[in-house]
Amino acid sequence: MRIILNKPIVANTRQLPAFAEADPSAGERPCALAQCLPGSRATVVDIACSADEGCRLRALGLYEGSRVCVIDSRHCMVLDVRGTRLALGQALTSGITVQPDRLRG
Amino acid sequence: MSSTTTVQRPRTPVGEQLAGGRSGTIDDANAVLRVAIIGNPNTGKTTLFNALTGLRQRVGNFAGVTVERVEGHFRTPDGRRVAVLDLPGSYSLSAGSPDEKIALDVLLGHDVDRWSPQVVLVVVDAAHLDRNLFLTSQVMELGIPVVVALNQFDVAQEDGLVIDVPELIHELGVSVVPTVAKRGEGIETVKRALEIAAGLPAPARRFTLPGVAEGILAPLVGRLVGSGMLPSAARMEALRLLAATRAEPHVLGQTELLREVGEAVTALQGAGFAPHRLESEVRYAWISGVTERTVTSTSVTGSDRSHRIDTVILHRVWGPLIFLALMALVFQSVFTWAQPFIEAIEWGVARGGELVAGWMPAGDLRGLVVDGVFAGVGSVLVFLPQIAILFAFIGLLEQSGYMARAAFLMDRVMRKVGLHGKSFIPMLSGYACAVPGIMATRTIEDPKDRLATIMVVPLMSCSARLPVYTLLIGSFVPPVVYFAGVGLQGLTMLGMYLLGTLAALGAAAIFKRTLLKGPVRPMILELPGYRWPSLHSLAVSVAQRCRLFLRRAGTVILSLSIVLWAMATYPRTAVDATLPEEAQQEQQLANSLLGRVGHAIEPAVRPLGYDWKIGVSIAASFAAREVFVSTMGTIYGVGDRGDEAVALGQRLRAERNPTTGAPTYTTLVAVGLMVFYVFALMCISTVAVTVREAGGGRVGWQWAGLQFGYMLALAYGAAWIVYRGGLALGLGG
């Protein structure tokens, strides 16, 4: 589901909850991004990190409500965020809560 | 992205819709137009800047910080002169990094240098339009006319993206010019669009906040407008400040403003908003709408290609092996490819010196010109081929997208000593020469990580240490071969390189835990798509680095070389004319100021097992390590090239202490001397570059002084331990 707004854009953030784009059939519980396995897809629910890092992540397209795909997971995690590939340290991925389409196992 | 809007096939050459536009609203066509270029990293911003300005660039630092400031200029098709400031790559105006803070200061008119742009050129990656529009939308609210360069348009096409440019112009309300900067496409159109934009009104915010939020933010906006900010910029700043944690300089001192921010945050929370993410939510909601209407995706070939390459490049086994092979290639190339050019420069400088010597009458003036100026200039120029080759490689790795992968692969190792993965490349470059290695630290965003890397790069054994190692190993380490060509001499050489590397990692860990203490930033790294590099941009960047090196380091090393020449030449003393010429030179050197320095420091070097001659050589090599060998050659009356190096080794082995008759140079002394040179920072060029890269001025000199001091202390301590420890173990013979 995508939000299409007409000009001028009136963005009511209270209508843009983090779960707005989550897959309703997922049925999985939110978890830390660090727990997701390569190949899994998820929707960002919450970003708990310093304000600087939060600003940077949001500017890079990783914000509450955005979709991510885990490409690789080792000491860092490689993600695909709207066509941009991001490498995030474990300290960050542990603080990002996601609603996975499919959980590990 | 969907196909909800009219699809327009892009035209080639791109950006025709603005070609032929005319500016009729500029009051003073002769006035210089100030343009700032901003964009996300990896958008081809620098390539576009290079395409616009060519070599007409001036590089410096933004006042008070180590962030590089590159300014260039060009003329529009109508002949108007345009000054362009290349702002650091930024993902947003959130001022989270020094780069972003500089960009924000310049755009808000708070730049220390009082440079405020009349037009902002936002460089956008056409293949990642949605993410890039975040920064664009912030810039569009600053009250400054904006032109958007839709760069890498060809890549977007290859990736199967169709962008409806007229619709995008309509959505953004600013000029949008598709460009392919690496091929020079769209550049003339950009120039014309900038000229036109200067006479157009500034764009405004393209979305509105919920009424409740607008109402809550109104007092804060009013306060910002009251402090001199344009209403449009004040609205952007108010939204931005909700997520900012630090009180920034232009906000500091305005306690009322900080109070307003706090009150707005509380009120927004009370109204059910999350203030820290309000900005990202409203902007991305607007961006989603824009991309829905302007971009159609027909395939995913581009990301597939990068993904396929990454499966090999970032492979857990192949990735590190490819990385090591590439680094070995870079290292070896800097070592070997530069050699013919270095020899050519040395030959040219020597012939030039001879030519001048032939014209000028013998005397001090000739000595100054030939031995001071020519030798000084030559000692600078010989570094140039290595710098050019190294920066060409770094440029290739950066532009191709591999550099980010290298940082990713090395992050785990570097993090253990408190550094970022990006510190690895400068440290590797240090094996060739510390000067380009230190300059390569510019890719590190965190200022503390960058400074820590600068402080340890000179510990990596550079090529200038090789002549010292070669002389001493060849003379004092027995040529014992253990197996398959691997012998004691080679292992000793390897040991010296390893010692320097381990010391660099250890020193970095200490710096990051003491003077440069700071949280280890978690990795946030964009892995850009793989791209073919732009040769033109690469050539411009390499030329710029070379010019910078020659201008800054060159002036310092030249003047200090002249000082050293004077110290080795004066005062003139009577020498025994019956002695051979070399002996006369030795006598003159012993009586010169430099010789007296050698004698003066002899008590200091005696605990290391050295005599005054080694003291003189060490003193002379403060300018450049390799001078140690040539000074020893002068003292012992032999040259330092070819078979004369063997002769010098024989002389060193035959040297006896005049009092005791014992050999002056033993294997233990030689190893101690090599260890001294592993750690000691004996290179004026490195000092000069550290001064500049550590911030310049007083701060730069302080860091350079600390670097020189700690390395000298380390060198002395290590050499003392080797010598005294060896004696205690009965290895003195």
XYZ file of N, CA and C in Angstrom, chain B residues 125-332:
624
model
N 20.846 12.078 -7.665
C 21.074 10.819 -8.371
C 19.741 10.371 -8.969
N 19.646 10.413 -10.291
C 18.372 10.105 -10.949
C 17.913 8.678 -10.655
N 18.887 7.798 -10.353
C 18.521 6.404 -10.100
C 17.968 6.200 -8.684
N 18.162 7.178 -7.815
C 17.632 7.083 -6.445
C 16.942 8.397 -6.101
N 15.972 8.720 -6.902
C 15.332 10.042 -6.801
C 14.677 10.250 -5.446
N 13.975 9.241 -4.935
C 13.211 9.454 -3.697
C 14.111 9.822 -2.523
N 15.218 9.076 -2.369
C 16.101 9.383 -1.249
C 16.740 10.764 -1.411
N 17.123 11.098 -2.644
C 17.787 12.379 -2.899
C 16.844 13.570 -2.743
N 15.552 13.331 -2.911
C 14.594 14.445 -2.784
C 14.442 14.909 -1.333
N 14.903 14.115 -0.381
C 14.847 14.527 1.027
C 15.689 15.793 1.214
N 16.957 15.717 0.795
C 17.839 16.889 0.887
C 17.318 18.018 0.008
N 16.879 17.655 -1.199
C 16.386 18.669 -2.136
C 15.248 19.470 -1.517
N 14.324 18.770 -0.866
C 13.163 19.468 -0.298
C 13.595 20.394 0.834
N 14.634 20.013 1.570
C 15.142 20.902 2.631
C 15.752 22.159 2.016
N 16.571 21.960 0.981
C 17.252 23.099 0.346
C 16.233 24.045 -0.290
N 15.160 23.451 -0.825
C 14.156 24.282 -1.512
C 13.427 25.233 -0.566
N 13.575 25.020 0.737
C 12.876 25.876 1.705
C 13.755 26.987 2.268
N 14.973 27.107 1.743
C 15.906 28.055 2.349
C 15.746 29.487 1.842
N 14.866 29.676 0.870
C 14.667 31.024 0.353
C 15.709 31.432 -0.674
N 16.350 30.447 -1.269
C 17.365 30.701 -2.299
C 16.898 29.992 -3.580
N 17.026 30.655 -4.744
C 16.667 29.965 -5.992
C 17.445 28.660 -6.154
N 16.771 27.660 -6.684
C 17.361 26.314 -6.769
C 17.283 25.791 -8.202
N 18.354 25.107 -8.621
C 18.340 24.334 -9.866
C 18.675 22.901 -9.474
N 17.942 21.949 -10.018
C 18.214 20.540 -9.723
C 18.866 19.898 -10.944
N 20.042 19.315 -10.735
C 20.704 18.550 -11.803
C 20.369 17.075 -11.575
N 19.652 16.513 -12.509
C 19.238 15.110 -12.408
C 20.362 14.266 -12.997
N 21.383 14.045 -12.175
C 22.615 13.451 -12.700
C 22.525 11.922 -12.780
N 23.492 11.363 -13.515
C 23.539 9.913 -13.756
C 22.223 9.459 -14.398
N 21.738 10.317 -15.273
C 20.471 10.046 -15.945
C 20.563 8.783 -16.786
N 21.765 8.563 -17.349
C 21.976 7.361 -18.157
C 21.859 6.096 -17.312
N 22.354 6.185 -16.081
C 22.288 5.016 -15.193
C 20.831 4.704 -14.859
N 20.060 5.773 -14.611
C 18.635 5.578 -14.315
C 17.955 4.888 -15.495
N 18.325 5.304 -16.713
C 17.738 4.678 -17.914
C 18.133 3.203 -17.993
N 19.439 2.952 -17.733
C 19.906 1.557 -17.767
C 19.203 0.713 -16.709
N 18.877 1.358 -15.593
C 18.191 0.646 -14.511
C 16.701 0.470 -14.792
N 16.269 0.952 -15.934
C 14.873 0.776 -16.306
C 13.934 1.812 -15.728
N 14.491 2.947 -15.300
C 13.647 4.002 -14.737
C 13.336 5.037 -15.813
N 12.103 5.410 -15.916
C 11.694 6.466 -16.845
C 11.205 7.641 -16.008
N 11.880 8.763 -16.150
C 11.547 9.928 -15.322
C 10.872 10.982 -16.194
N 9.712 11.390 -15.776
C 8.958 12.418 -16.495
C 9.480 13.779 -16.024
N 10.458 14.318 -16.761
C 11.137 15.543 -16.313
C 10.206 16.751 -16.243
N 9.379 17.029 -17.285
C 8.478 18.186 -17.171
C 7.559 18.070 -15.946
N 7.074 16.859 -15.673
C 6.211 16.687 -14.509
C 6.993 16.927 -13.212
N 8.268 16.506 -13.221
C 9.110 16.719 -12.037
C 9.347 18.224 -11.817
N 9.542 18.966 -12.915
C 9.695 20.428 -12.820
C 8.424 21.018 -12.199
N 7.288 20.511 -12.653
C 6.006 20.987 -12.141
C 5.862 20.669 -10.655
N 6.263 19.465 -10.268
C 6.148 19.037 -8.868
C 7.052 19.852 -7.941
N 8.288 20.077 -8.407
C 9.261 20.740 -7.541
C 9.165 22.264 -7.621
N 8.718 22.757 -8.777
C 8.645 24.206 -8.946
C 10.002 24.850 -9.153
N 10.972 24.057 -9.590
C 12.307 24.600 -9.905
C 12.782 23.971 -11.219
N 13.842 24.560 -11.784
C 14.416 23.987 -13.007
C 15.044 22.633 -12.693
N 14.767 21.676 -13.550
C 15.360 20.340 -13.404
C 16.080 20.017 -14.711
N 17.389 19.770 -14.623
C 18.172 19.519 -15.825
C 18.758 18.114 -15.765
N 18.339 17.222 -16.644
C 18.987 15.903 -16.679
C 20.443 16.044 -17.144
N 21.342 15.382 -16.470
C 22.761 15.473 -16.843
C 23.428 14.102 -16.781
N 24.491 13.990 -17.562
C 25.415 12.856 -17.431
C 26.779 13.511 -17.306
N 27.139 13.881 -16.089
C 28.319 14.735 -15.874
C 29.589 14.093 -16.400
N 29.720 12.780 -16.289
C 30.980 12.149 -16.697
C 31.183 12.207 -18.203
N 30.095 12.424 -18.958
C 30.230 12.587 -20.402
C 30.045 14.050 -20.814
N 29.835 14.912 -19.848
C 29.668 16.341 -20.138
C 28.296 16.684 -20.681
N 27.343 15.765 -20.625
C 26.017 16.026 -21.180
C 25.171 16.856 -20.210
N 24.556 17.877 -20.737
C 23.677 18.723 -19.925
C 24.403 19.844 -19.202
N 25.723 19.916 -19.339
C 26.500 20.903 -18.571
C 26.164 22.337 -19.017
N 26.112 22.539 -20.339
C 25.795 23.896 -20.825
C 24.393 24.305 -20.404
N 23.488 23.337 -20.387
C 22.113 23.628 -19.965
C 22.079 24.014 -18.493
N 22.886 23.324 -17.701
C 22.963 23.661 -16.266
C 23.445 25.097 -16.103
N 24.468 25.464 -16.883
C 25.016 26.829 -16.778
C 23.933 27.867 -17.084
N 23.185 27.598 -18.136
C 22.135 28.544 -18.512
C 21.024 28.563 -17.459
N 20.676 27.387 -16.940
C 19.614 27.309 -15.933
C 20.002 28.074 -14.671
N 21.282 28.016 -14.314
C 21.742 28.735 -13.121
C 21.590 30.241 -13.316
N 21.941 30.688 -14.521
C 21.852 32.118 -14.822
C 20.395 32.574 -14.774
N 19.517 31.728 -15.327
C 18.085 32.078 -15.330
C 17.544 32.081 -13.898
N 17.927 31.041 -13.126
C 17.390 30.894 -11.776
C 17.728 32.083 -10.889
N 18.886 32.714 -11.158
C 19.289 33.859 -10.330
C 18.262 34.977 -10.388
N 17.497 35.015 -11.472
C 16.503 36.066 -11.604
C 15.092 35.613 -11.263
N 14.961 34.385 -10.801
C 13.638 33.845 -10.472
C 13.401 33.871 -8.960
N 12.133 33.881 -8.539
C 11.878 33.828 -7.101
C 12.294 32.469 -6.530
N 12.599 32.465 -5.245
C 13.003 31.216 -4.586
C 11.801 30.291 -4.479
N 12.033 28.976 -4.537
C 10.907 28.036 -4.377
C 10.389 28.045 -2.940
N 9.249 27.436 -2.747
C 8.664 27.383 -1.404
C 8.377 25.935 -1.046
N 8.032 25.710 0.202
C 7.695 24.358 0.667
C 6.551 23.811 -0.173
N 6.657 22.551 -0.565
C 5.678 21.953 -1.472
C 4.659 21.090 -0.734
N 4.726 21.086 0.576
C 3.724 20.335 1.344
C 3.338 21.181 2.550
N 2.264 20.819 3.171
C 1.887 21.540 4.391
C 1.808 20.560 5.554
N 2.151 21.049 6.700
C 2.055 20.227 7.912
C 0.608 20.183 8.368
N 0.257 19.196 9.171
C -1.078 19.231 9.779
C -1.253 20.559 10.533
N -2.472 21.091 10.484
C -2.731 22.399 11.080
C -2.294 22.503 12.540
N -2.511 21.402 13.303
C -2.142 21.419 14.724
C -0.635 21.630 14.876
N 0.111 20.900 14.076
C 1.576 20.997 14.160
C 2.046 22.386 13.737
N 1.443 22.916 12.673
C 1.797 24.279 12.218
C 1.591 25.272 13.351
N 0.462 25.110 14.026
C 0.133 26.022 15.119
C 1.133 25.924 16.259
N 1.518 24.695 16.576
C 2.476 24.501 17.681
C 3.834 25.099 17.329
N 4.209 24.967 16.043
C 5.535 25.439 15.633
C 5.577 26.951 15.366
N 4.419 27.590 15.281
C 4.372 29.013 14.899
C 5.241 29.909 15.787
N 5.186 29.774 17.143
C 6.039 30.657 17.956
C 7.528 30.456 17.674
N 7.926 29.178 17.457
C 9.336 28.883 17.162
C 9.737 29.513 15.832
N 8.850 29.395 14.842
C 9.124 30.002 13.533
C 9.248 31.517 13.689
N 8.343 32.091 14.474
C 8.385 33.538 14.698
C 9.694 33.960 15.335
N 10.171 33.172 16.295
C 11.446 33.485 16.956
C 12.595 33.449 15.952
N 12.591 32.446 15.079
C 13.655 32.324 14.077
C 13.603 33.474 13.074
N 12.389 33.855 12.679
C 12.254 34.989 11.758
C 12.757 36.255 12.445
N 12.448 36.374 13.735
C 12.906 37.530 14.500
C 14.418 37.608 14.598
N 15.079 36.441 14.511
C 16.544 36.462 14.580
C 17.181 36.667 13.209
N 16.361 36.999 12.228
C 16.905 37.390 10.923
C 16.752 36.356 9.832
N 16.063 35.268 10.099
C 15.935 34.205 9.104
C 14.739 34.463 8.191
N 14.852 34.060 6.942
C 13.713 34.201 6.033
C 12.577 33.301 6.520
N 11.317 33.704 6.330
C 10.201 32.881 6.837
C 10.252 31.439 6.343
N 10.572 31.266 5.065
C 10.622 29.919 4.496
C 11.701 29.082 5.185
N 12.901 29.686 5.317
C 14.008 28.978 5.965
C 13.688 28.716 7.426
N 12.978 29.652 8.050
C 12.634 29.491 9.470
C 11.727 28.279 9.662
N 10.828 28.031 8.735
C 9.922 26.881 8.848
C 10.701 25.577 8.701
N 11.666 25.586 7.770
C 12.516 24.393 7.604
C 13.346 24.168 8.867
N 13.926 25.259 9.380
C 14.795 25.166 10.553
C 14.001 24.706 11.789
N 12.780 25.187 11.925
C 11.954 24.796 13.073
C 11.703 23.291 13.055
N 11.382 22.774 11.883
C 11.135 21.341 11.728
C 12.408 20.542 12.017
N 13.528 21.079 11.534
C 14.816 20.408 11.691
C 15.259 20.375 13.158
N 15.030 21.489 13.850
C 15.483 21.580 15.243
C 14.766 20.593 16.161
N 13.605 20.116 15.741
C 12.870 19.153 16.563
C 13.650 17.854 16.732
N 14.437 17.534 15.723
C 15.193 16.278 15.762
C 16.632 16.489 16.195
N 17.077 17.754 16.285
C 18.475 18.015 16.629
C 18.675 17.847 18.126
N 19.833 17.273 18.501
C 20.102 17.066 19.928
C 21.071 18.100 20.465
N 21.958 18.536 19.588
C 22.982 19.461 20.061
C 22.537 20.890 19.825
N 22.922 21.759 20.729
C 22.699 23.179 20.501
C 23.782 23.637 19.527
N 23.398 23.997 18.340
C 24.370 24.370 17.323
C 24.793 25.822 17.484
N 25.973 26.178 16.946
C 26.536 27.508 17.205
C 25.575 28.661 16.932
N 24.835 28.586 15.818
C 23.987 29.732 15.510
C 22.734 29.758 16.390
N 22.534 28.679 17.163
C 21.402 28.646 18.083
C 21.867 28.993 19.502
N 23.149 28.684 19.757
C 23.703 28.941 21.087
C 23.556 30.411 21.445
N 23.359 30.675 22.692
C 23.242 32.069 23.123
C 21.817 32.563 23.006
N 20.992 31.807 22.291
C 19.595 32.212 22.181
C 18.771 31.302 23.102
N 18.872 31.557 24.378
C 18.208 30.687 25.351
C 16.704 30.633 25.112
N 16.178 31.757 24.655
C 14.740 31.794 24.390
C 14.378 30.809 23.286
N 15.267 30.739 22.302
C 15.018 29.839 21.171
C 15.029 28.384 21.636
N 16.019 28.047 22.449
C 16.109 26.676 22.959
C 14.854 26.331 23.786
N 14.387 27.314 24.529
C 13.179 27.092 25.323
C 11.977 26.843 24.403
N 11.923 27.637 23.303
C 10.826 27.481 22.337
C 10.842 26.074 21.731
N 12.058 25.587 21.434
C 12.175 24.247 20.841
C 11.632 23.212 21.834
N 12.065 23.336 23.084
C 11.607 22.414 24.123
C 10.095 22.428 24.277
N 9.528 23.618 24.255
C 8.074 23.744 24.403
C 7.344 23.125 23.203
N 7.902 23.350 22.016
C 7.278 22.791 20.810
C 7.304 21.269 20.844
N 8.434 20.717 21.291
C 8.559 19.255 21.380
C 7.499 18.696 22.338
N 7.384 19.335 23.495
C 6.404 18.864 24.494
C 4.983 18.967 23.940
N 4.673 20.096 23.306
C 3.316 20.302 22.784
C 3.005 19.289 21.676
N 3.970 19.010 20.824
C 3.752 18.048 19.732
C 3.522 16.646 20.298
N 4.303 16.303 21.319
C 4.113 14.990 21.949
C 2.713 14.897 22.550
N 2.285 16.004 23.161
C 0.955 16.039 23.755
C -0.143 15.882 22.720
N 0.165 16.337 21.497
C -0.835 16.253 20.422
C -0.747 14.925 19.671
N 0.103 14.029 20.142
C 0.165 12.692 19.542
C 1.201 12.541 18.439
N 2.068 13.550 18.259
C 3.118 13.439 17.237
C 4.408 12.916 17.857
N 5.255 12.363 17.022
C 6.611 12.012 17.447
C 7.526 13.089 16.863
N 7.914 14.107 17.653
C 8.607 15.277 17.085
C 9.882 14.938 16.334
N 10.680 13.970 16.869
C 11.974 13.683 16.242
C 11.830 13.070 14.861
N 10.662 12.503 14.569
C 10.519 11.909 13.237
C 9.460 12.603 12.401
N 8.998 13.738 12.899
C 7.963 14.467 12.168
C 8.467 14.889 10.786
N 9.703 15.415 10.767
C 10.245 15.901 9.491
C 10.359 14.777 8.465
N 10.926 13.633 8.892
C 11.121 12.555 7.910
C 9.779 12.025 7.427
N 8.797 11.969 8.312
C 7.495 11.433 7.895
C 6.808 12.338 6.881
N 6.829 13.652 7.131
C 6.119 14.531 6.189
C 6.868 14.647 4.864
N 8.185 14.682 4.957
C 8.936 14.812 3.694
C 8.788 13.541 2.846
N 8.936 12.378 3.489
C 8.850 11.150 2.698
C 7.422 10.913 2.177
N 6.449 11.390 2.918
C 5.070 11.272 2.412
C 4.934 12.093 1.122
N 5.486 13.298 1.147
C 5.442 14.140 -0.059
C 6.258 13.513 -1.194
N 7.453 13.002 -0.833
C 8.342 12.403 -1.835
C 7.660 11.200 -2.499
N 6.971 10.392 -1.701
C 6.274 9.232 -2.270
C 5.301 9.673 -3.358
N 4.583 10.753 -3.065
C 3.641 11.265 -4.048
C 4.336 11.744 -5.310
N 5.434 12.449 -5.128
C 6.175 12.987 -6.288
C 6.688 11.852 -7.161
N 7.303 10.858 -6.540
C 7.864 9.773 -7.344
C 6.769 8.916 -7.984
N 5.633 8.805 -7.300
C 4.500 8.097 -7.917
C 4.133 8.724 -9.250
N 4.172 10.053 -9.273
C 3.699 10.761 -10.461
C 4.777 10.999 -11.515
N 6.039 10.797 -11.166
C 7.094 11.174 -12.117
C 8.002 10.033 -12.548
N 8.013 8.935 -11.813
C 8.974 7.865 -12.119
C 8.248 6.559 -12.392
N 8.673 5.909 -13.466
C 8.137 4.590 -13.779
C 9.296 3.615 -13.853
N 9.136 2.493 -13.190
C 10.191 1.491 -13.209
C 9.790 0.366 -14.147
N 10.697 0.044 -15.086
C 10.368 -1.018 -16.045
C 11.148 -2.302 -15.786
N 12.271 -2.185 -15.033
C 13.037 -3.386 -14.695
C 13.963 -3.065 -13.535
N 14.700 -4.040 -13.076
C 15.626 -3.813 -11.962
C 17.029 -4.276 -12.348
N 17.401 -4.044 -13.619
C 18.686 -4.565 -14.099
C 19.868 -3.976 -13.354
N 19.792 -2.672 -13.035
C 20.940 -2.011 -12.404
C 21.268 -2.595 -11.052
N 20.237 -2.674 -10.194
C 20.507 -3.188 -8.858
C 20.883 -4.662 -8.922
N 20.345 -5.368 -9.922
C 20.719 -6.771 -10.097
C 22.211 -6.901 -10.395
N 22.695 -5.988 -11.262
C 24.108 -6.045 -11.651
C 25.001 -5.808 -10.427
N 24.693 -4.748 -9.679
C 25.482 -4.458 -8.479
C 25.376 -5.599 -7.479
N 24.193 -6.178 -7.373
C 23.995 -7.285 -6.432
C 24.858 -8.478 -6.828
N 24.896 -8.755 -8.138
C 25.703 -9.891 -8.605
C 27.184 -9.655 -8.314
N 27.637 -8.428 -8.568
C 29.058 -8.114 -8.304
C 29.343 -8.243 -6.806
N 28.392 -7.770 -6.003
C 28.601 -7.816 -4.546
C 28.649 -9.231 -4.006
N 27.955 -10.153 -4.654
C 28.001 -11.530 -4.162
C 29.437 -12.076 -4.220
N 30.252 -11.528 -5.117
C 31.661 -11.933 -5.192
C 32.525 -11.006 -4.338
N 32.354 -9.684 -4.552
C 33.223 -8.695 -3.888
C 33.073 -8.739 -2.365
N 31.860 -8.993 -1.880
C 31.635 -9.030 -0.432
C 31.547 -10.465 0.104
N 31.937 -11.421 -0.723
C 31.923 -12.829 -0.299
C 32.852 -13.007 0.902
N 32.449 -13.865 1.835
C 33.224 -14.009 3.071
C 34.641 -14.517 2.824
N 34.839 -15.305 1.770
C 36.177 -15.814 1.467
C 36.811 -15.016 0.333
N 36.092 -14.932 -0.790
C 36.662 -14.245 -1.957
C 36.820 -12.744 -1.716
N 35.888 -12.167 -0.982
C 35.925 -10.716 -0.756
C 37.250 -10.250 -0.175
N 37.661 -10.806 0.984
C 38.952 -10.378 1.546
C 40.135 -10.695 0.630
N 40.062 -11.829 -0.102
C 41.174 -12.170 -1.001
C 41.280 -11.162 -2.147
N 40.134 -10.805 -2.719
C 40.134 -9.798 -3.795
C 40.648 -8.469 -3.254
N 40.207 -8.149 -2.046
C 40.640 -6.904 -1.422
C 42.164 -6.887 -1.255
N 42.711 -7.994 -0.720
C 44.158 -8.054 -0.515
C 44.901 -7.970 -1.850
N 44.373 -8.657 -2.867
C 45.025 -8.625 -4.185
C 45.011 -7.200 -4.745
N 43.882 -6.514 -4.598
C 43.784 -5.138 -5.100
C 44.737 -4.206 -4.360
N 44.780 -4.374 -3.041
C 45.667 -3.522 -2.251
C 47.129 -3.790 -2.596
N 47.450 -5.072 -2.816
C 48.819 -5.415 -3.217
C 49.149 -4.746 -4.547
N 48.168 -4.736 -5.455
C 48.379 -4.099 -6.764
C 48.636 -2.598 -6.583
N 47.808 -1.960 -5.738
C 47.982 -0.519 -5.497
C 49.359 -0.257 -4.894
N 49.698 -1.032 -3.870
C 50.955 -0.870 -3.160
C 52.138 -1.049 -4.112
N 52.075 -2.147 -4.866
C 53.168 -2.452 -5.767
C 53.279 -1.395 -6.869
